[in-house]
Short mmCIF file of C-alpha atoms in Angstrom, two decimals:
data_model
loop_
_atom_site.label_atom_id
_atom_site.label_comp_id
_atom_site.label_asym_id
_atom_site.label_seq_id
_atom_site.Cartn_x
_atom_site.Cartn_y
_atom_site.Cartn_z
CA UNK A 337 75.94 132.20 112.15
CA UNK A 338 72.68 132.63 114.66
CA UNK A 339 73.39 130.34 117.63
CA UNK A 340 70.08 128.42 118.25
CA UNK A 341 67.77 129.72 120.64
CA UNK A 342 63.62 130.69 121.29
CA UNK A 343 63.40 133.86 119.73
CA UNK A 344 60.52 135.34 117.29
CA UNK A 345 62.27 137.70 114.44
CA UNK A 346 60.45 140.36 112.25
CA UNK A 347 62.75 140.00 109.19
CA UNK A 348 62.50 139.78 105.28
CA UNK A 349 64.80 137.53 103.04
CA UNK A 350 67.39 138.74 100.75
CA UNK A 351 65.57 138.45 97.60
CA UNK A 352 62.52 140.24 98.70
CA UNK A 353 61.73 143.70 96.33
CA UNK A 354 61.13 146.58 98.76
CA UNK A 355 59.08 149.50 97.03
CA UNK A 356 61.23 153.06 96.14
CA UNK A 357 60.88 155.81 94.87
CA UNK A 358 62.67 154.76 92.16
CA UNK A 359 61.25 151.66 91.66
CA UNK A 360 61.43 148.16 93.78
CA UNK A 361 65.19 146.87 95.24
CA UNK A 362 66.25 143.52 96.32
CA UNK A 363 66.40 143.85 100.22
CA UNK A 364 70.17 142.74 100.05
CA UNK A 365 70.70 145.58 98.17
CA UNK A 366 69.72 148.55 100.17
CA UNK A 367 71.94 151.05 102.45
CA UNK A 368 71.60 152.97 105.14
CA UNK A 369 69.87 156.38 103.91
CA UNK A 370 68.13 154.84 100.65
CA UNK A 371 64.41 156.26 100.52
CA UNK A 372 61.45 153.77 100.63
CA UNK A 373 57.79 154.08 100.18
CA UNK A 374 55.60 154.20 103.30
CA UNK A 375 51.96 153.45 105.14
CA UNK A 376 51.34 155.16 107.93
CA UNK A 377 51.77 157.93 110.39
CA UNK A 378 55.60 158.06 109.31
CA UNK A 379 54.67 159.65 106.07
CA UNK A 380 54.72 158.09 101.93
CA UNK A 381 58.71 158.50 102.19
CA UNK A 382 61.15 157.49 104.84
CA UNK A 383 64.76 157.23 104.71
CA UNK A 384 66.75 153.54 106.03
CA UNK A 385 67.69 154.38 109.23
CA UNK A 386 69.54 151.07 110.23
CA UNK A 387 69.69 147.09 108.55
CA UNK A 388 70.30 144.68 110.44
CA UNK A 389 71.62 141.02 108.98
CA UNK A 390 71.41 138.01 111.00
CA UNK A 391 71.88 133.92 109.75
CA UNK A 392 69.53 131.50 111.28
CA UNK A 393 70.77 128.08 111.52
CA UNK A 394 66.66 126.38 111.13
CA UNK A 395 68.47 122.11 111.47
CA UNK A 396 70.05 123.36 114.85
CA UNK A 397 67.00 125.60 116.14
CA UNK A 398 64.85 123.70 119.50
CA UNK A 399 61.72 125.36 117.73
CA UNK A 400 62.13 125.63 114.34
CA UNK A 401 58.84 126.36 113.44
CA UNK A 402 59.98 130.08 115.07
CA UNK A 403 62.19 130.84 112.76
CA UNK A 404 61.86 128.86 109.64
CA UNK A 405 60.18 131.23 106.62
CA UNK A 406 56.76 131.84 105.96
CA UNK A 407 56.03 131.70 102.14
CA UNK A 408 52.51 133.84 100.97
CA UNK A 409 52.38 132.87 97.81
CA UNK A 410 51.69 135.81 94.80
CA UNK A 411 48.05 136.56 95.18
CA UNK A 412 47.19 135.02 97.84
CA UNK A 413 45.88 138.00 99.66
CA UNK A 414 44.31 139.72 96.74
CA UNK A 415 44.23 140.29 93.34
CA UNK A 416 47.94 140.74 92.54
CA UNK A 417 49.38 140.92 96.33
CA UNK A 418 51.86 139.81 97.07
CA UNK A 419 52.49 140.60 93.26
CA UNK A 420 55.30 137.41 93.30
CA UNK A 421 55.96 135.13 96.32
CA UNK A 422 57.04 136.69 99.39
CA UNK A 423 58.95 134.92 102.14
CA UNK A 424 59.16 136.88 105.43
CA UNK A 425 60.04 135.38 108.73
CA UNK A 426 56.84 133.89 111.36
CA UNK A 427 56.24 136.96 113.59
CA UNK A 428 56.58 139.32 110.58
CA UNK A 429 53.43 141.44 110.44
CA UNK A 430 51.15 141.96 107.30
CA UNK A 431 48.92 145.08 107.29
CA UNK A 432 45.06 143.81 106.54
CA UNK A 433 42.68 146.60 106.38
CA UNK A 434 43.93 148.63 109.49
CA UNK A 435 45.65 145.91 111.56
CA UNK A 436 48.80 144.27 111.52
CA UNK A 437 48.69 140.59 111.90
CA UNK A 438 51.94 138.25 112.25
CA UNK A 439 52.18 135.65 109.15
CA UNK A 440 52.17 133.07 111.15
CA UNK A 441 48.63 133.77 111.95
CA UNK A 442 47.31 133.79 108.33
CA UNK A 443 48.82 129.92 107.61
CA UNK A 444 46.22 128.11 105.66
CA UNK A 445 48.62 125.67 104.92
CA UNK A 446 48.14 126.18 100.81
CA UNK A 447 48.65 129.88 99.51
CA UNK A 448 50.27 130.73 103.59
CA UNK A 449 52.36 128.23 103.96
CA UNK A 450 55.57 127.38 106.25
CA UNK A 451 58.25 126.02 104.23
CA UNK A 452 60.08 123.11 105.77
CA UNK A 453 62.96 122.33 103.95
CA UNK A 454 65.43 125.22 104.56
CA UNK A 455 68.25 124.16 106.96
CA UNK A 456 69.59 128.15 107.21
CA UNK A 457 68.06 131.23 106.35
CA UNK A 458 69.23 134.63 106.12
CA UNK A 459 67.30 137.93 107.35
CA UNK A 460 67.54 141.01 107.03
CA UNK A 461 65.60 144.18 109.72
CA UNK A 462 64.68 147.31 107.60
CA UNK A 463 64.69 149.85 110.17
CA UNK A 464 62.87 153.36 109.85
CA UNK A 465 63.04 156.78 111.86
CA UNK A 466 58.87 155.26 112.91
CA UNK A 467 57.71 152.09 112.44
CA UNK A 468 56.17 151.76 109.09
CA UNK A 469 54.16 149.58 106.52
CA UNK A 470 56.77 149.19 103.64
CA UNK A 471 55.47 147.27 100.12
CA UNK A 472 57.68 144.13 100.11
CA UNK A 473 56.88 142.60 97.01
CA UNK A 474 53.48 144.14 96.17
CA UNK A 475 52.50 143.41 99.86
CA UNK A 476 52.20 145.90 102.87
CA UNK A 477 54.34 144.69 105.55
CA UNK A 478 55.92 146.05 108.76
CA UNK A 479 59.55 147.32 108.90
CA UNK A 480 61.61 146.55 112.34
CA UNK A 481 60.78 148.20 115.62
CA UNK A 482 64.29 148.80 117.70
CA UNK A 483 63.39 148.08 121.46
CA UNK A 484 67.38 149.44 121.99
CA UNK A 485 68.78 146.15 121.51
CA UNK A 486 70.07 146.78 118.06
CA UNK A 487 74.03 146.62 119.43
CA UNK A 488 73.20 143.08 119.63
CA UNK A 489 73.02 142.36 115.99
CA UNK A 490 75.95 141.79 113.71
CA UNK A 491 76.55 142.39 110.27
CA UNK A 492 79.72 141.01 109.88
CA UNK A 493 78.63 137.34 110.15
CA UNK A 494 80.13 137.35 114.00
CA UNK A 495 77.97 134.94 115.88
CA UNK A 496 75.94 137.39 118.35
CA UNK A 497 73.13 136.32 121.15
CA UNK A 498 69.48 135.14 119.73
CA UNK A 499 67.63 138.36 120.97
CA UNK A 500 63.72 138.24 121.54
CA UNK A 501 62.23 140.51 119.16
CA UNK A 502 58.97 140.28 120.24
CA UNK A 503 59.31 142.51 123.65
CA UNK A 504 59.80 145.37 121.27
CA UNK A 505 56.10 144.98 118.95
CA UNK A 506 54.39 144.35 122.44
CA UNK A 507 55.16 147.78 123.42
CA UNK A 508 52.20 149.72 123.88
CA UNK A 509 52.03 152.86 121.01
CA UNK A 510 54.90 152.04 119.83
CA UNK A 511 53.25 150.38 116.41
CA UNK A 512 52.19 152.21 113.43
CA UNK A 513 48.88 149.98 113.19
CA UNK A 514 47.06 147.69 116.10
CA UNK A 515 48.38 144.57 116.01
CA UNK A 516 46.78 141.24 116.50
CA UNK A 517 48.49 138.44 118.31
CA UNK A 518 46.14 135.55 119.11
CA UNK A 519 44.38 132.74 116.90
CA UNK A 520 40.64 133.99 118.05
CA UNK A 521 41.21 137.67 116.75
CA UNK A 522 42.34 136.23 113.53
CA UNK A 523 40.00 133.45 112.88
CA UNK A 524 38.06 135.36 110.31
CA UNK A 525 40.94 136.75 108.46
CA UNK A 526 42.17 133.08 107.83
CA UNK A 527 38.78 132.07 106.59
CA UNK A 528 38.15 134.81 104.00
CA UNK A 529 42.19 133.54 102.91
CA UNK A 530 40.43 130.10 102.99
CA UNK A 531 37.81 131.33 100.80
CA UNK A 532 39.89 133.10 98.02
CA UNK A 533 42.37 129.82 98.28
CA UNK A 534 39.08 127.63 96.78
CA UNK A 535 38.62 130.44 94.35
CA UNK A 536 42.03 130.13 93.33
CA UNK A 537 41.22 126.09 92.38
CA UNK A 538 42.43 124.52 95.65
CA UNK A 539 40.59 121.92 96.82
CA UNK A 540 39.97 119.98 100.22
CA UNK A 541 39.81 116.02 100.13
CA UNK A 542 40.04 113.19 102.66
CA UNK A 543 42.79 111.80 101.68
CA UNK A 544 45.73 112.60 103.84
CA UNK A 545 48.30 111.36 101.21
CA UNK A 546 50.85 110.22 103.68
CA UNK A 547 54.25 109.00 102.51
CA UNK A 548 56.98 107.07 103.55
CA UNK A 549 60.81 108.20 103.13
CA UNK A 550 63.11 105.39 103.42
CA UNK A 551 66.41 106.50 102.42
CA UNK A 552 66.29 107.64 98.51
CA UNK A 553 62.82 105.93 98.13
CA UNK A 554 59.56 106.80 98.95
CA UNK A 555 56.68 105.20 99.51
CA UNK A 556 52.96 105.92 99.48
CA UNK A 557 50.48 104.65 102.00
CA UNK A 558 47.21 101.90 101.04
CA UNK A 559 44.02 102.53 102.65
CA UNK A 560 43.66 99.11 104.45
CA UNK A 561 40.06 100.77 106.57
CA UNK A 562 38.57 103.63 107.69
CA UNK A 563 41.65 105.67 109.01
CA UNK A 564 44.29 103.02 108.77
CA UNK A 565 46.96 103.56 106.06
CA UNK A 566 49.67 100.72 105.47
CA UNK A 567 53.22 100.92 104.19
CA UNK A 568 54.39 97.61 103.12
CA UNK A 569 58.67 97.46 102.92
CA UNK A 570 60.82 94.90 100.57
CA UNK A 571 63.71 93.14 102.31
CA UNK A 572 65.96 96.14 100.84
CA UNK A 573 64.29 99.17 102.47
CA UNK A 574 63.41 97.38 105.46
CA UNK A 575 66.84 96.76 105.82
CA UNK A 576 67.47 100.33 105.52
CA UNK A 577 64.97 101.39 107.57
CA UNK A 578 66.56 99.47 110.74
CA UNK A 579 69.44 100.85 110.27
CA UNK A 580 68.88 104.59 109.20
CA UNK A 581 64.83 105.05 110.42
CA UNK A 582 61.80 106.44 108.49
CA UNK A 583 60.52 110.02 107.34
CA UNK A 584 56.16 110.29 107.78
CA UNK A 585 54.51 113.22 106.19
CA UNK A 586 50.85 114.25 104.82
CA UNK A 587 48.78 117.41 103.54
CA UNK A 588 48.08 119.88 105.53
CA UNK A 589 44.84 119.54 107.49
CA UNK A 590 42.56 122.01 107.06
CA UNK A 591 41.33 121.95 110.51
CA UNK A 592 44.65 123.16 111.58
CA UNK A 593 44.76 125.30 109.01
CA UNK A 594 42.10 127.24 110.47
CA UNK A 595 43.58 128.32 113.73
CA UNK A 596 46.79 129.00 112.58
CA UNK A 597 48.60 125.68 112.83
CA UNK A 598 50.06 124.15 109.90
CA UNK A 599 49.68 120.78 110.74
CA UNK A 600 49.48 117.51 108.49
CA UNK A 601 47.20 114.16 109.62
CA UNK A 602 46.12 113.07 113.43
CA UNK A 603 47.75 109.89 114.56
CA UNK A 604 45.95 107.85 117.31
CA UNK A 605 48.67 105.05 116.95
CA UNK A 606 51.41 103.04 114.92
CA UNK A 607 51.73 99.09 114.54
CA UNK A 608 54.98 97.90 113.15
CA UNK A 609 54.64 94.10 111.94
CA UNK A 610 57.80 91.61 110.50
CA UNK A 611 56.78 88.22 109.79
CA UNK A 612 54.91 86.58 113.22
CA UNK A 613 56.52 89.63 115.25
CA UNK A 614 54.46 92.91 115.82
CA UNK A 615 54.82 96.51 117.87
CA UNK A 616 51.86 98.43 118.81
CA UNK A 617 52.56 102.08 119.68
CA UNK A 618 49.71 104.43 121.32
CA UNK A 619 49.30 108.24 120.58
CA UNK A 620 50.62 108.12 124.49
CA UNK A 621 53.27 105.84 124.07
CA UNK A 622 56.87 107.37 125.62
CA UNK A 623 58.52 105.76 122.39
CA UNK A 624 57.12 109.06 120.73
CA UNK A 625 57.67 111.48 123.40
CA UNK A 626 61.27 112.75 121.51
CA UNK A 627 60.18 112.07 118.05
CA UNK A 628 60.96 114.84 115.87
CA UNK A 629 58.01 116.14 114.23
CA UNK A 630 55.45 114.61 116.03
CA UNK A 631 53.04 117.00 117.97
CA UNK A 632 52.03 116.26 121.96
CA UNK A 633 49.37 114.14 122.76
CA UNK A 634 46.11 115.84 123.06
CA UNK A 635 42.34 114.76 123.36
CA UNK A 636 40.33 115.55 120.76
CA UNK A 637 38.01 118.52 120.84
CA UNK A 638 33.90 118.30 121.87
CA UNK A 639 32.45 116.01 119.80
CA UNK A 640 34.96 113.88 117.61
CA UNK A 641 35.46 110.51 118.79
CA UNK A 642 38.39 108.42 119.81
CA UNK A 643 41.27 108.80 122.26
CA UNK A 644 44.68 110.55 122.16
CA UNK A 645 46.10 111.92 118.98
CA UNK A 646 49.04 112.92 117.86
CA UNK A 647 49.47 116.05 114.89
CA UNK A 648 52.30 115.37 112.06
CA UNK A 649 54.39 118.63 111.94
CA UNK A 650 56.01 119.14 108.87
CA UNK A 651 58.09 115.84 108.65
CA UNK A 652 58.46 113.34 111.08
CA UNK A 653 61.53 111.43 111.79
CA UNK A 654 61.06 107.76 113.38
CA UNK A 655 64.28 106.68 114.77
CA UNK A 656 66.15 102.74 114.14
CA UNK A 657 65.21 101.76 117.68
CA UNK A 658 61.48 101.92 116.90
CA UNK A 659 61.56 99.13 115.08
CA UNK A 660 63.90 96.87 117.87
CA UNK A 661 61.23 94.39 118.61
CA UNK A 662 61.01 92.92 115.15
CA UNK A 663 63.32 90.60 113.76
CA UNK A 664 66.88 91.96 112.52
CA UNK A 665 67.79 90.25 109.43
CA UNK A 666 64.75 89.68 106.39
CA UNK A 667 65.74 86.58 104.29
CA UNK A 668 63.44 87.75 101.75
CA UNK A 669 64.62 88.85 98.54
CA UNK A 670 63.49 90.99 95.66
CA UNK A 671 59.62 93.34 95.89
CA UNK A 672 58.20 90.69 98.54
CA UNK A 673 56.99 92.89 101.43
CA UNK A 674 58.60 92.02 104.92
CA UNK A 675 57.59 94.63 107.07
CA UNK A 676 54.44 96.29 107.43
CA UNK A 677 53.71 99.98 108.72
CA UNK A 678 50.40 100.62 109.59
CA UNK A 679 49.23 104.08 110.55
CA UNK A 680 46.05 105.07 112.30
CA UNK A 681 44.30 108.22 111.74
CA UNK A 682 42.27 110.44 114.38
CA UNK A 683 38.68 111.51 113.37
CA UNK A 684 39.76 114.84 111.41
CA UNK A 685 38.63 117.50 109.02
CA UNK A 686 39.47 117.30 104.75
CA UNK A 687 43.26 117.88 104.05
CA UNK A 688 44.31 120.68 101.49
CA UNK A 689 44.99 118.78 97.99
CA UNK A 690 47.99 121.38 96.41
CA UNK A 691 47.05 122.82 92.93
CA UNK A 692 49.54 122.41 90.41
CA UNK A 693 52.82 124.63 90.69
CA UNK A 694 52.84 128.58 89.77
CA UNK A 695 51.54 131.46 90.77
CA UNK A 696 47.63 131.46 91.42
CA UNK A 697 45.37 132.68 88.55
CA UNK A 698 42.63 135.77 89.68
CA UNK A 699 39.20 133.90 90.70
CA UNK A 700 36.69 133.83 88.00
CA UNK A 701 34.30 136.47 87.99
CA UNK A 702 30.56 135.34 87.23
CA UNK A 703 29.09 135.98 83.82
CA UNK A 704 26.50 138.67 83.82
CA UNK A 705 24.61 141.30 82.04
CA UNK A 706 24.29 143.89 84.77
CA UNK A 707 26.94 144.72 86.95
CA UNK A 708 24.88 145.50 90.42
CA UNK A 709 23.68 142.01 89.99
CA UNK A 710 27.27 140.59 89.50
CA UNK A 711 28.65 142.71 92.52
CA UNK A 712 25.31 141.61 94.23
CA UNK A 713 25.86 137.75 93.82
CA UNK A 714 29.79 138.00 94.61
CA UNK A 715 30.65 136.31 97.55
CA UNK A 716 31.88 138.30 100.09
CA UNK A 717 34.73 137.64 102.78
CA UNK A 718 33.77 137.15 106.15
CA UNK A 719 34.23 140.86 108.16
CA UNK A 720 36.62 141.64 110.51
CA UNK A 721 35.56 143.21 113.80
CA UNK A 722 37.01 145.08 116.32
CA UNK A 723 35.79 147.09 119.24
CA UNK A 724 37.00 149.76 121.04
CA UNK A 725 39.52 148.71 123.24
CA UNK A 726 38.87 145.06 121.68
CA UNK A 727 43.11 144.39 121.93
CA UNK A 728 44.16 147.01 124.09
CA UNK A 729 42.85 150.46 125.15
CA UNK A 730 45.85 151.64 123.78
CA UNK A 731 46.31 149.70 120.97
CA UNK A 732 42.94 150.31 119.34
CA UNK A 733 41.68 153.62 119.71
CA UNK A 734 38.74 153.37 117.03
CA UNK A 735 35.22 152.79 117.32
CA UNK A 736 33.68 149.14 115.95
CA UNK A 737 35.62 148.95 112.36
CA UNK A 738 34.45 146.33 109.64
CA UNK A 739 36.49 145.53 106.93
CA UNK A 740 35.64 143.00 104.00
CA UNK A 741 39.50 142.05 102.80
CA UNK A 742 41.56 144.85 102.24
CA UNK A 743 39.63 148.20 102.79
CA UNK A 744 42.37 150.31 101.38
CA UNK A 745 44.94 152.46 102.92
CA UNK A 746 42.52 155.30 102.93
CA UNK A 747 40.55 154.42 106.41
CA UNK A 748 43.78 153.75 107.91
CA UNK A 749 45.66 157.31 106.32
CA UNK A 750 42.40 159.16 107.76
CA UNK A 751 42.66 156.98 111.35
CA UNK A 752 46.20 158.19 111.26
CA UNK A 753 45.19 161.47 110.83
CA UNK A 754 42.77 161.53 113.88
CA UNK A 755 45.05 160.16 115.96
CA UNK A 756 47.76 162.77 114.95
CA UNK A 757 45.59 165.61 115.79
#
């Protein structure tokens, strides 16, 4: 088992189908000296040169976020890629066009998406003689880049030291492809993702759908005024909730979303209420400075009104002593609310509304007679730019480059090329 620690990891899961020359194999199931098919300056073959197996123990992690899987869902990039879901750890890299951009950095919160309930997780490193672009299922992703720490690993399910991973991608020349590492560079990536999610059928709506986990039951909130949402608690789950707390979650905000946070609704402030007794509780009260799953406070950005806020992260635990100001014991019996949770919301952007479960259909294509017009009136992702020595003199040799989506491997084979002399 992975000891807990604050270490990024470029790894895929054991049921992810790595591309072969003889066809696609579970991850779990490859050796040492298996051939797989390549992108890059490595060549269209490589053999396994090492695999590497750690356990990741996500309900004992201080950052979970760093380690916990990022699902893309099956074509969510493109047309057919991935070609089924594919779950690869945060600071795995996707090739897009002729970079390589860490998953974490494409979250859109609806076909990029972190998953949050996985209390473990296994990885595996697919190591190559060069760093590569392997297809994990349907998808172009990076394999593992040793930095000469690889002694460190264990197979054997020995309990070894949480190395940092991310010293080895940061060395310069070392990667197959440039790499981009900040939320700026890859703002227009995640908005052409955006984009093809609305095409897909998801939508964006106000309505945060928050919910309330009290024990087995949940609850869902009542608009009671513009951003305040109310929970309202029989004798039975209030008694519960003294004794055991409360779960909070929401959608996904899209405004988070957008810069690469997965983030669900914007609380300015909580108010707890039992019979003539109340608690109020600011976005900068200490009461929420250890609450699990419950961002920092922060201002709001140029131009949105109100004070301090605070950003739902995945699921937020509020603890027994919360509610120690209201009264202990609820005479009331049966479905007669007795306490009261009211929730105010930060001015925000839309939230994501999910579309119904499965893999995403292709967009629909418009209806036309002649074909120029059709490609003509197709709406087009936004480009991506980059300038020479835009990331790193190093890192990006090329002249400006705009892609649309996915340019094909064919600029980046013939960059390769160039660059190999």
């Amino acid at each position: 088992m992975l000891p807990v620690g604050d270490a990024p990891m470029l790894c895929f899961t054991p049921e992810t189908r790595i591309a072969t020359p003889r066809g696609e194999v579970r991850m779990r199931d490859l050796r040492v000296g298996h051939l797989v098919l390549c992108q890059g300056i490595g060549g269209a073959v490589q053999p396994i040169k090492w695999i590497g197996k750690v356990q990741a123990e996500i309900a004992r992690h201080p950052r979970p976020e760093r380690v916990r899987p990022i699902l893309i869902k099956a074509g969510a990039l493109e047309d057919g890629v991935p070609s089924r879901d594919l779950r690869v750890s945060p600071d795995h890299a996707i090739l897009r066009g002729i970079v390589l951009v860490p998953a974490r950095l494409l979250l859109n919160g609806v076909t990029i998406l972190q998953e949050q309930d996985w209390p473990q997780i296994t990885y595996y490193h697919l190591e190559l003689p060069r760093h590569s672009v392997v297809i994990a299922d349907g998808a172009p992703a990076e394999s593992w880049l040793d930095d000469g720490r690889r002694s460190q690993f264990s197979n054997s399910g020995v309990t070894v030291r949480f190395v940092d991973f991310e010293g080895a991608c940061a060395s310069r020349g070392l990667t197959c492809f440039p790499v981009l590492r900040d939320e700026r560079s890859t703002a227009p990536l995640r908005a052409s993702l955006a984009a093809r999610a609305r095409d897909l059928g998801f939508q964006e709506v106000d309505e945060p759908d928050m919910r309330l986990r009290v024990g087995e039951s949940v609850f869902k909130s009542q608009l009671a005024g513009p951003g305040r949402y109310v929970f309202r608690l029989n004798a039975e789950a209030a008694t519960t909730a003294q004794r055991l707390g409360l779960s909070l979650t929401s959608r996904v905000s899209t405004e988070t979303a957008a810069v690469g946070r997965q983030l669900g609704a914007a609380i300015s402030g909580l108010m707890l209420r039992a019979g003539h007794a109340s608690v109020s509780i600011g976005a900068g009260d200490p009461r929420l400075r250890s609450i699990r799953g419950l961002g920092a406070p922060e201002a709001p950005p140029p131009g949105v009104r109100g004070g301090l806020r605070r950003w739902i992260e995945g699921i937020v635990r509020l603890p027994p002593t919360l509610l120690a100001g209201l009264p202990r014991l609820f005479s009331a019996q049966g479905n007669v609310p007795v306490l009261e949770i009211e929730v105010f919301l930060a001015e925000q952007d839309p939230f994501w509304l999910p579309a119904e479960a499965g893999p995403p259909a292709a967009p629909k294509k418009r209806r036309t007679r002649n074909t120029k017009l059709a490609a003509a009136a197709a709406p087009m992702a936004p480009p991506i730019m980059l300038r020479a020595g835009a990331l790193d003199p190093d890192d990006n040799p090329f002249n400006v480059v705009t892609l649309p989506s996915a340019t094909g491997i064919a600029l980046a084979e013939r960059e390769d090329a160039e660059r190999a002399g």
